[in-house]
N, CA, C and O atoms as a Tinker XYZ file with bonds, in Angstrom:
   396  protein
     1  N     -8.579000   17.927000  -13.911000    73     2
     2  CA    -7.182000   17.611000  -13.925000    64     1     3
     3  C     -6.993000   16.282000  -13.186000    63     2     4     5
     4  O     -7.582000   16.051000  -12.130000    81     3
     5  N     -6.176000   15.436000  -13.754000    73     3     6
     6  CA    -5.894000   14.145000  -13.145000    64     5     7
     7  C     -4.637000   14.174000  -12.296000    63     6     8     9
     8  O     -3.843000   15.113000  -12.350000    81     7
     9  N     -4.483000   13.139000  -11.526000    73     7    10
    10  CA    -3.332000   13.002000  -10.644000    64     9    11
    11  C     -2.745000   11.611000  -10.830000    63    10    12    13
    12  O     -3.477000   10.622000  -10.841000    81    11
    13  N     -1.446000   11.533000  -10.974000    73    11    14
    14  CA    -0.768000   10.242000  -11.050000    64    13    15
    15  C     -0.201000    9.950000   -9.664000    63    14    16    17
    16  O      0.636000   10.694000   -9.152000    81    15
    17  N     -0.667000    8.864000   -9.071000    73    15    18
    18  CA    -0.231000    8.491000   -7.718000    64    17    19
    19  C      0.998000    7.599000   -7.807000    63    18    20    21
    20  O      0.897000    6.405000   -8.092000    81    19
    21  N      2.150000    8.192000   -7.561000    73    19    22
    22  CA     3.406000    7.445000   -7.551000    64    21    23
    23  C      3.524000    6.748000   -6.201000    63    22    24    25
    24  O      3.301000    7.366000   -5.161000    81    23
    25  N      3.865000    5.494000   -6.213000    73    23    26
    26  CA     4.002000    4.690000   -4.996000    64    25    27
    27  C      2.700000    4.673000   -4.187000    63    26    28    29
    28  O      2.694000    5.016000   -3.005000    81    27
    29  N      1.597000    4.271000   -4.835000    73    27    30
    30  CA     0.299000    4.296000   -4.167000    64    29    31
    31  C      0.176000    3.310000   -3.008000    63    30    32    33
    32  O     -0.780000    3.387000   -2.237000    81    31
    33  N      1.116000    2.397000   -2.875000    73    31    34
    34  CA     1.091000    1.446000   -1.761000    64    33    35
    35  C      2.131000    1.810000   -0.700000    63    34    36    37
    36  O      2.545000    0.975000    0.104000    81    35
    37  N      2.533000    3.068000   -0.721000    73    35    38
    38  CA     3.437000    3.570000    0.306000    64    37    39
    39  C      4.767000    2.844000    0.370000    63    38    40    41
    40  O      5.308000    2.607000    1.451000    81    39
    41  N      5.294000    2.489000   -0.805000    73    39    42
    42  CA     6.585000    1.796000   -0.900000    64    41    43
    43  C      6.567000    0.480000   -0.122000    63    42    44    45
    44  O      7.556000    0.077000    0.490000    81    43
    45  N      5.401000   -0.174000   -0.171000    73    43    46
    46  CA     5.232000   -1.467000    0.491000    64    45    47
    47  C      4.569000   -1.372000    1.850000    63    46    48    49
    48  O      4.098000   -2.375000    2.387000    81    47
    49  N      4.531000   -0.175000    2.407000    73    47    50
    50  CA     3.963000    0.037000    3.732000    64    49    51
    51  C      2.488000   -0.354000    3.798000    63    50    52    53
    52  O      2.074000   -1.018000    4.748000    81    51
    53  N      1.687000    0.046000    2.805000    73    51    54
    54  CA     0.249000   -0.230000    2.837000    64    53    55
    55  C     -0.114000   -1.658000    2.447000    63    54    56    57
    56  O     -1.286000   -2.032000    2.492000    81    55
    57  N      0.864000   -2.449000    2.071000    73    55    58
    58  CA     0.583000   -3.854000    1.763000    64    57    59
    59  C      0.544000   -4.694000    3.029000    63    58    60    61
    60  O      0.009000   -5.803000    3.026000    81    59
    61  N      1.107000   -4.170000    4.107000    73    59    62
    62  CA     1.205000   -4.929000    5.348000    64    61    63
    63  C      2.462000   -5.776000    5.416000    63    62    64    65
    64  O      2.746000   -6.385000    6.448000    81    63
    65  N      3.214000   -5.821000    4.333000    73    63    66
    66  CA     4.423000   -6.648000    4.288000    64    65    67
    67  C      5.556000   -6.056000    5.121000    63    66    68    69
    68  O      6.424000   -6.786000    5.599000    81    67
    69  N      5.547000   -4.752000    5.293000    73    67    70
    70  CA     6.596000   -4.078000    6.063000    64    69    71
    71  C      5.921000   -3.384000    7.237000    63    70    72    73
    72  O      5.224000   -2.384000    7.061000    81    71
    73  N      6.129000   -3.911000    8.416000    73    71    74
    74  CA     5.488000   -3.321000    9.583000    64    73    75
    75  C      6.476000   -2.664000   10.539000    63    74    76    77
    76  O      6.125000   -1.733000   11.265000    81    75
    77  N      7.703000   -3.151000   10.535000    73    75    78
    78  CA     8.734000   -2.555000   11.379000    64    77    79
    79  C     10.020000   -2.432000   10.569000    63    78    80    81
    80  O     10.198000   -3.105000    9.554000    81    79
    81  N     10.905000   -1.570000   11.032000    73    79    82
    82  CA    12.153000   -1.319000   10.290000    64    81    83
    83  C     12.951000   -2.585000   10.039000    63    82    84    85
    84  O     13.608000   -2.714000    9.006000    81    83
    85  N     12.897000   -3.515000   10.974000    73    83    86
    86  CA    13.693000   -4.736000   10.803000    64    85    87
    87  C     13.162000   -5.615000    9.672000    63    86    88    89
    88  O     13.821000   -6.579000    9.283000    81    87
    89  N     11.978000   -5.298000    9.137000    73    87    90
    90  CA    11.465000   -6.005000    7.957000    64    89    91
    91  C     12.241000   -5.611000    6.703000    63    90    92    93
    92  O     12.193000   -6.308000    5.689000    81    91
    93  N     12.956000   -4.490000    6.781000    73    91    94
    94  CA    13.747000   -4.006000    5.648000    64    93    95
    95  C     15.170000   -4.538000    5.752000    63    94    96    97
    96  O     15.737000   -4.624000    6.841000    81    95
    97  N     15.728000   -4.887000    4.625000    73    95    98
    98  CA    17.101000   -5.398000    4.601000    64    97    99
    99  C     18.101000   -4.257000    4.749000    63    98   100   101
   100  O     17.818000   -3.115000    4.386000    81    99
   101  N     19.261000   -4.580000    5.283000    73    99   102
   102  CA    20.325000   -3.591000    5.405000    64   101   103
   103  C     20.631000   -3.002000    4.030000    63   102   104   105
   104  O     20.761000   -3.734000    3.048000    81   103
   105  N     20.744000   -1.684000    3.968000    73   103   106
   106  CA    21.029000   -1.010000    2.709000    64   105   107
   107  C     19.785000   -0.613000    1.932000    63   106   108   109
   108  O     19.894000    0.079000    0.920000    81   107
   109  N     18.597000   -1.036000    2.381000    73   107   110
   110  CA    17.351000   -0.669000    1.705000    64   109   111
   111  C     17.178000    0.841000    1.811000    63   110   112   113
   112  O     17.259000    1.396000    2.906000    81   111
   113  N     16.940000    1.511000    0.689000    73   111   114
   114  CA    16.839000    2.973000    0.667000    64   113   115
   115  C     15.668000    3.484000    1.498000    63   114   116   117
   116  O     15.663000    4.648000    1.899000    81   115
   117  N     14.668000    2.627000    1.768000    73   115   118
   118  CA    13.519000    3.061000    2.568000    64   117   119
   119  C     13.897000    3.316000    4.026000    63   118   120   121
   120  O     13.141000    3.960000    4.754000    81   119
   121  N     15.052000    2.821000    4.458000    73   119   122
   122  CA    15.483000    3.048000    5.839000    64   121   123
   123  C     15.695000    4.529000    6.147000    63   122   124   125
   124  O     15.679000    4.919000    7.314000    81   123
   125  N     15.890000    5.353000    5.128000    73   123   126
   126  CA    16.065000    6.793000    5.351000    64   125   127
   127  C     14.767000    7.570000    5.127000    63   126   128   129
   128  O     14.742000    8.790000    5.289000    81   127
   129  N     13.701000    6.882000    4.758000    73   127   130
   130  CA    12.406000    7.528000    4.540000    64   129   131
   131  C     11.734000    7.807000    5.884000    63   130   132   133
   132  O     11.707000    6.930000    6.747000    81   131
   133  N     11.193000    9.012000    6.077000    73   131   134
   134  CA    10.512000    9.325000    7.337000    64   133   135
   135  C      9.409000    8.320000    7.688000    63   134   136   137
   136  O      9.185000    8.035000    8.864000    81   135
   137  N      8.740000    7.797000    6.703000    73   135   138
   138  CA     7.664000    6.840000    6.940000    64   137   139
   139  C      8.158000    5.622000    7.718000    63   138   140   141
   140  O      7.412000    5.044000    8.508000    81   139
   141  N      9.396000    5.237000    7.498000    73   139   142
   142  CA     9.922000    4.020000    8.101000    64   141   143
   143  C     10.827000    4.266000    9.309000    63   142   144   145
   144  O     11.479000    3.338000    9.787000    81   143
   145  N     10.874000    5.500000    9.804000    73   143   146
   146  CA    11.674000    5.794000   10.989000    64   145   147
   147  C     11.025000    5.175000   12.224000    63   146   148   149
   148  O      9.799000    5.087000   12.304000    81   147
   149  N     11.839000    4.748000   13.181000    73   147   150
   150  CA    11.363000    4.092000   14.398000    64   149   151
   151  C     10.302000    4.919000   15.115000    63   150   152   153
   152  O      9.299000    4.376000   15.578000    81   151
   153  N     10.519000    6.234000   15.208000    73   151   154
   154  CA     9.583000    7.074000   15.963000    64   153   155
   155  C      8.198000    7.161000   15.321000    63   154   156   157
   156  O      7.251000    7.614000   15.964000    81   155
   157  N      8.070000    6.741000   14.085000    73   155   158
   158  CA     6.771000    6.758000   13.409000    64   157   159
   159  C      6.087000    5.395000   13.403000    63   158   160   161
   160  O      4.953000    5.275000   12.939000    81   159
   161  N      6.760000    4.373000   13.909000    73   159   162
   162  CA     6.252000    3.010000   13.742000    64   161   163
   163  C      4.925000    2.756000   14.450000    63   162   164   165
   164  O      4.079000    2.057000   13.895000    81   163
   165  N      4.705000    3.292000   15.650000    73   163   166
   166  CA     3.444000    3.038000   16.350000    64   165   167
   167  C      2.247000    3.573000   15.571000    63   166   168   169
   168  O      1.248000    2.875000   15.395000    81   167
   169  N      2.355000    4.815000   15.107000    73   167   170
   170  CA     1.252000    5.399000   14.331000    64   169   171
   171  C      1.072000    4.667000   13.003000    63   170   172   173
   172  O     -0.054000    4.439000   12.560000    81   171
   173  N      2.173000    4.308000   12.380000    73   171   174
   174  CA     2.096000    3.583000   11.111000    64   173   175
   175  C      1.412000    2.237000   11.285000    63   174   176   177
   176  O      0.597000    1.840000   10.451000    81   175
   177  N      1.739000    1.527000   12.369000    73   175   178
   178  CA     1.116000    0.226000   12.612000    64   177   179
   179  C     -0.388000    0.351000   12.808000    63   178   180   181
   180  O     -1.140000   -0.530000   12.392000    81   179
   181  N     -0.836000    1.434000   13.435000    73   179   182
   182  CA    -2.275000    1.661000   13.601000    64   181   183
   183  C     -2.951000    1.776000   12.237000    63   182   184   185
   184  O     -4.032000    1.227000   12.025000    81   183
   185  N     -2.317000    2.482000   11.326000    73   183   186
   186  CA    -2.871000    2.641000    9.977000    64   185   187
   187  C     -2.937000    1.296000    9.269000    63   186   188   189
   188  O     -3.957000    0.953000    8.670000    81   187
   189  N     -1.859000    0.541000    9.337000    73   187   190
   190  CA    -1.810000   -0.763000    8.666000    64   189   191
   191  C     -2.835000   -1.721000    9.268000    63   190   192   193
   192  O     -3.509000   -2.445000    8.534000    81   191
   193  N     -2.960000   -1.734000   10.595000    73   191   194
   194  CA    -3.930000   -2.622000   11.245000    64   193   195
   195  C     -5.354000   -2.274000   10.830000    63   194   196   197
   196  O     -6.162000   -3.168000   10.580000    81   195
   197  N     -5.667000   -0.988000   10.753000    73   195   198
   198  CA    -6.995000   -0.551000   10.308000    64   197   199
   199  C     -7.239000   -0.990000    8.869000    63   198   200   201
   200  O     -8.309000   -1.505000    8.543000    81   199
   201  N     -6.260000   -0.788000    8.025000    73   199   202
   202  CA    -6.372000   -1.179000    6.622000    64   201   203
   203  C     -6.555000   -2.690000    6.497000    63   202   204   205
   204  O     -7.352000   -3.150000    5.680000    81   203
   205  N     -5.824000   -3.465000    7.300000    73   203   206
   206  CA    -5.953000   -4.919000    7.260000    64   205   207
   207  C     -7.349000   -5.364000    7.695000    63   206   208   209
   208  O     -7.909000   -6.296000    7.117000    81   207
   209  N     -7.910000   -4.711000    8.701000    73   207   210
   210  CA    -9.264000   -5.039000    9.156000    64   209   211
   211  C    -10.287000   -4.739000    8.068000    63   210   212   213
   212  O    -11.154000   -5.565000    7.781000    81   211
   213  N    -10.186000   -3.561000    7.465000    73   211   214
   214  CA   -11.115000   -3.196000    6.390000    64   213   215
   215  C    -10.989000   -4.149000    5.204000    63   214   216   217
   216  O    -11.993000   -4.554000    4.618000    81   215
   217  N     -9.765000   -4.502000    4.857000    73   215   218
   218  CA    -9.542000   -5.421000    3.737000    64   217   219
   219  C    -10.119000   -6.798000    4.047000    63   218   220   221
   220  O    -10.719000   -7.431000    3.178000    81   219
   221  N     -9.945000   -7.256000    5.260000    73   219   222
   222  CA   -10.494000   -8.552000    5.658000    64   221   223
   223  C    -12.018000   -8.543000    5.547000    63   222   224   225
   224  O    -12.618000   -9.509000    5.076000    81   223
   225  N    -12.635000   -7.451000    5.983000    73   223   226
   226  CA   -14.094000   -7.323000    5.887000    64   225   227
   227  C    -14.573000   -7.375000    4.440000    63   226   228   229
   228  O    -15.655000   -7.888000    4.158000    81   227
   229  N    -13.767000   -6.844000    3.527000    73   227   230
   230  CA   -14.128000   -6.834000    2.102000    64   229   231
   231  C    -13.576000   -8.047000    1.358000    63   230   232   233
   232  O    -13.760000   -8.177000    0.148000    81   231
   233  N    -12.903000   -8.929000    2.083000    73   231   234
   234  CA   -12.318000  -10.146000    1.513000    64   233   235
   235  C    -11.351000   -9.830000    0.364000    63   234   236   237
   236  O    -11.440000  -10.384000   -0.732000    81   235
   237  N    -10.439000   -8.930000    0.664000    73   235   238
   238  CA    -9.403000   -8.565000   -0.300000    64   237   239
   239  C     -8.116000   -8.302000    0.465000    63   238   240   241
   240  O     -8.087000   -8.407000    1.691000    81   239
   241  N     -7.078000   -7.969000   -0.237000    73   239   242
   242  CA    -5.812000   -7.643000    0.424000    64   241   243
   243  C     -5.748000   -6.143000    0.713000    63   242   244   245
   244  O     -6.460000   -5.358000    0.086000    81   243
   245  N     -4.899000   -5.743000    1.658000    73   243   246
   246  CA    -4.726000   -4.308000    1.900000    64   245   247
   247  C     -4.295000   -3.556000    0.638000    63   246   248   249
   248  O     -4.730000   -2.427000    0.408000    81   247
   249  N     -3.453000   -4.174000   -0.167000    73   247   250
   250  CA    -3.015000   -3.525000   -1.409000    64   249   251
   251  C     -4.196000   -3.307000   -2.350000    63   250   252   253
   252  O     -4.330000   -2.236000   -2.941000    81   251
   253  N     -5.043000   -4.309000   -2.489000    73   251   254
   254  CA    -6.209000   -4.172000   -3.367000    64   253   255
   255  C     -7.140000   -3.074000   -2.869000    63   254   256   257
   256  O     -7.644000   -2.276000   -3.659000    81   255
   257  N     -7.368000   -3.034000   -1.565000    73   255   258
   258  CA    -8.248000   -2.012000   -1.004000    64   257   259
   259  C     -7.679000   -0.616000   -1.245000    63   258   260   261
   260  O     -8.413000    0.303000   -1.608000    81   259
   261  N     -6.381000   -0.460000   -1.044000    73   259   262
   262  CA    -5.734000    0.842000   -1.261000    64   261   263
   263  C     -5.858000    1.297000   -2.709000    63   262   264   265
   264  O     -6.208000    2.445000   -2.981000    81   263
   265  N     -5.567000    0.389000   -3.635000    73   263   266
   266  CA    -5.647000    0.733000   -5.059000    64   265   267
   267  C     -7.089000    1.000000   -5.484000    63   266   268   269
   268  O     -7.354000    1.947000   -6.224000    81   267
   269  N     -8.020000    0.168000   -5.018000    73   267   270
   270  CA    -9.430000    0.357000   -5.379000    64   269   271
   271  C     -9.933000    1.710000   -4.880000    63   270   272   273
   272  O    -10.671000    2.399000   -5.584000    81   271
   273  N     -9.537000    2.087000   -3.670000    73   271   274
   274  CA    -9.960000    3.373000   -3.129000    64   273   275
   275  C     -9.468000    4.511000   -4.013000    63   274   276   277
   276  O    -10.225000    5.428000   -4.331000    81   275
   277  N     -8.214000    4.452000   -4.407000    73   275   278
   278  CA    -7.671000    5.498000   -5.278000    64   277   279
   279  C     -8.417000    5.570000   -6.605000    63   278   280   281
   280  O     -8.764000    6.655000   -7.072000    81   279
   281  N     -8.661000    4.412000   -7.207000    73   279   282
   282  CA    -9.290000    4.386000   -8.534000    64   281   283
   283  C    -10.753000    4.803000   -8.496000    63   282   284   285
   284  O    -11.297000    5.229000   -9.514000    81   283
   285  N    -11.403000    4.687000   -7.332000    73   283   286
   286  CA   -12.810000    5.054000   -7.243000    64   285   287
   287  C    -13.024000    6.426000   -6.619000    63   286   288   289
   288  O    -14.161000    6.851000   -6.417000    81   287
   289  N    -11.948000    7.103000   -6.321000    73   287   290
   290  CA   -12.033000    8.452000   -5.763000    64   289   291
   291  C    -12.664000    9.367000   -6.798000    63   290   292   293
   292  O    -12.494000    9.160000   -7.999000    81   291
   293  N    -13.392000   10.381000   -6.338000    73   291   294
   294  CA   -14.076000   11.276000   -7.281000    64   293   295
   295  C    -13.111000   12.046000   -8.175000    63   294   296   297
   296  O    -13.456000   12.397000   -9.304000    81   295
   297  N    -11.922000   12.307000   -7.683000    73   295   298
   298  CA   -10.898000   12.923000   -8.533000    64   297   299
   299  C    -10.328000   11.840000   -9.449000    63   298   300   301
   300  O    -10.363000   10.655000   -9.118000    81   299
   301  N     -9.815000   12.247000  -10.576000    73   299   302
   302  CA    -9.190000   11.283000  -11.480000    64   301   303
   303  C     -7.785000   10.997000  -10.970000    63   302   304   305
   304  O     -6.882000   11.826000  -11.080000    81   303
   305  N     -7.622000    9.803000  -10.411000    73   303   306
   306  CA    -6.330000    9.396000   -9.862000    64   305   307
   307  C     -5.889000    8.126000  -10.572000    63   306   308   309
   308  O     -6.629000    7.145000  -10.634000    81   307
   309  N     -4.692000    8.156000  -11.099000    73   307   310
   310  CA    -4.140000    6.993000  -11.791000    64   309   311
   311  C     -2.976000    6.466000  -10.959000    63   310   312   313
   312  O     -1.897000    7.058000  -10.956000    81   311
   313  N     -3.191000    5.351000  -10.248000    73   311   314
   314  CA    -2.095000    4.795000   -9.458000    64   313   315
   315  C     -1.115000    4.033000  -10.342000    63   314   316   317
   316  O     -1.514000    3.364000  -11.295000    81   315
   317  N      0.157000    4.139000  -10.020000    73   315   318
   318  CA     1.162000    3.364000  -10.753000    64   317   319
   319  C      1.975000    2.529000   -9.754000    63   318   320   321
   320  O      3.101000    2.881000   -9.403000    81   319
   321  N      1.384000    1.423000   -9.309000    73   319   322
   322  CA     2.095000    0.577000   -8.348000    64   321   323
   323  C      3.209000   -0.208000   -9.026000    63   322   324   325
   324  O      3.088000   -0.612000  -10.183000    81   323
   325  N      4.273000   -0.412000   -8.304000    73   323   326
   326  CA     5.346000   -1.267000   -8.808000    64   325   327
   327  C      4.985000   -2.722000   -8.549000    63   326   328   329
   328  O      4.302000   -3.033000   -7.573000    81   327
   329  N      5.433000   -3.593000   -9.405000    73   327   330
   330  CA     5.192000   -5.020000   -9.192000    64   329   331
   331  C      6.508000   -5.770000   -9.332000    63   330   332   333
   332  O      7.385000   -5.383000  -10.104000    81   331
   333  N      6.624000   -6.840000   -8.577000    73   331   334
   334  CA     7.833000   -7.655000   -8.633000    64   333   335
   335  C      7.532000   -9.102000   -8.977000    63   334   336   337
   336  O      8.445000   -9.918000   -9.096000    81   335
   337  N      6.250000   -9.424000   -9.138000    73   335   338
   338  CA     5.909000  -10.814000   -9.425000    64   337   339
   339  C      4.581000  -10.886000  -10.175000    63   338   340   341
   340  O      3.809000   -9.928000  -10.205000    81   339
   341  N      4.342000  -12.032000  -10.769000    73   339   342
   342  CA     3.064000  -12.273000  -11.448000    64   341   343
   343  C      1.917000  -12.198000  -10.439000    63   342   344   345
   344  O      0.832000  -11.713000  -10.763000    81   343
   345  N      2.156000  -12.674000   -9.222000    73   343   346
   346  CA     1.119000  -12.642000   -8.186000    64   345   347
   347  C      0.726000  -11.205000   -7.849000    63   346   348   349
   348  O     -0.457000  -10.910000   -7.679000    81   347
   349  N      1.710000  -10.311000   -7.752000    73   347   350
   350  CA     1.401000   -8.911000   -7.477000    64   349   351
   351  C      0.637000   -8.282000   -8.635000    63   350   352   353
   352  O     -0.271000   -7.480000   -8.418000    81   351
   353  N      0.997000   -8.640000   -9.854000    73   351   354
   354  CA     0.273000   -8.130000  -11.014000    64   353   355
   355  C     -1.181000   -8.570000  -10.962000    63   354   356   357
   356  O     -2.084000   -7.758000  -11.162000    81   355
   357  N     -1.413000   -9.840000  -10.698000    73   355   358
   358  CA    -2.782000  -10.368000  -10.620000    64   357   359
   359  C     -3.566000   -9.693000   -9.500000    63   358   360   361
   360  O     -4.742000   -9.369000   -9.664000    81   359
   361  N     -2.911000   -9.485000   -8.366000    73   359   362
   362  CA    -3.552000   -8.825000   -7.229000    64   361   363
   363  C     -3.959000   -7.397000   -7.595000    63   362   364   365
   364  O     -5.061000   -6.957000   -7.266000    81   363
   365  N     -3.074000   -6.683000   -8.272000    73   363   366
   366  CA    -3.374000   -5.306000   -8.666000    64   365   367
   367  C     -4.478000   -5.241000   -9.712000    63   366   368   369
   368  O     -5.323000   -4.347000   -9.666000    81   367
   369  N     -4.481000   -6.171000  -10.645000    73   367   370
   370  CA    -5.545000   -6.209000  -11.655000    64   369   371
   371  C     -6.891000   -6.460000  -10.989000    63   370   372   373
   372  O     -7.892000   -5.847000  -11.360000    81   371
   373  N     -6.919000   -7.355000  -10.011000    73   371   374
   374  CA    -8.168000   -7.654000   -9.303000    64   373   375
   375  C     -8.720000   -6.417000   -8.598000    63   374   376   377
   376  O     -9.933000   -6.289000   -8.433000    81   375
   377  N     -7.850000   -5.517000   -8.186000    73   375   378
   378  CA    -8.296000   -4.290000   -7.520000    64   377   379
   379  C     -9.141000   -3.424000   -8.444000    63   378   380   381
   380  O     -9.988000   -2.664000   -7.974000    81   379
   381  N     -8.924000   -3.527000   -9.753000    73   379   382
   382  CA    -9.700000   -2.715000  -10.699000    64   381   383
   383  C    -11.151000   -3.162000  -10.772000    63   382   384   385
   384  O    -12.002000   -2.419000  -11.259000    81   383
   385  N    -11.444000   -4.369000  -10.295000    73   383   386
   386  CA   -12.806000   -4.910000  -10.350000    64   385   387
   387  C    -13.589000   -4.667000   -9.067000    63   386   388   389
   388  O    -14.783000   -4.963000   -9.007000    81   387
   389  N    -12.941000   -4.139000   -8.056000    73   387   390
   390  CA   -13.600000   -3.934000   -6.762000    64   389   391
   391  C    -14.527000   -2.725000   -6.794000    63   390   392   393
   392  O    -14.277000   -1.733000   -7.478000    81   391
   393  N    -15.584000   -2.844000   -6.043000    73   391   394
   394  CA   -16.541000   -1.738000   -5.888000    64   393   395
   395  C    -16.848000   -1.534000   -4.428000    63   394   396
   396  O    -17.632000   -0.651000   -4.079000    81   395
């Protein structure tokens, strides 16, 4: 049985682009998500920092590392990341080539 991973980049969290609540604009729906609550920020930052270190070691982005990990997992996982730009599309496609 396969699994479809909705929001495999944690709604931007695993990209490293959003590290603290103030990175989100007023009215952003993620402000009500438990992942982005102030009391979770220290633990979340530890995860992002670890991911950034691993990605740097592999010479890729945190998003690419996250997607590559999902796609190479022994279970059949199909990530469906959202994209907002051609650059994000290219970055996500490159993740399919990682080993």
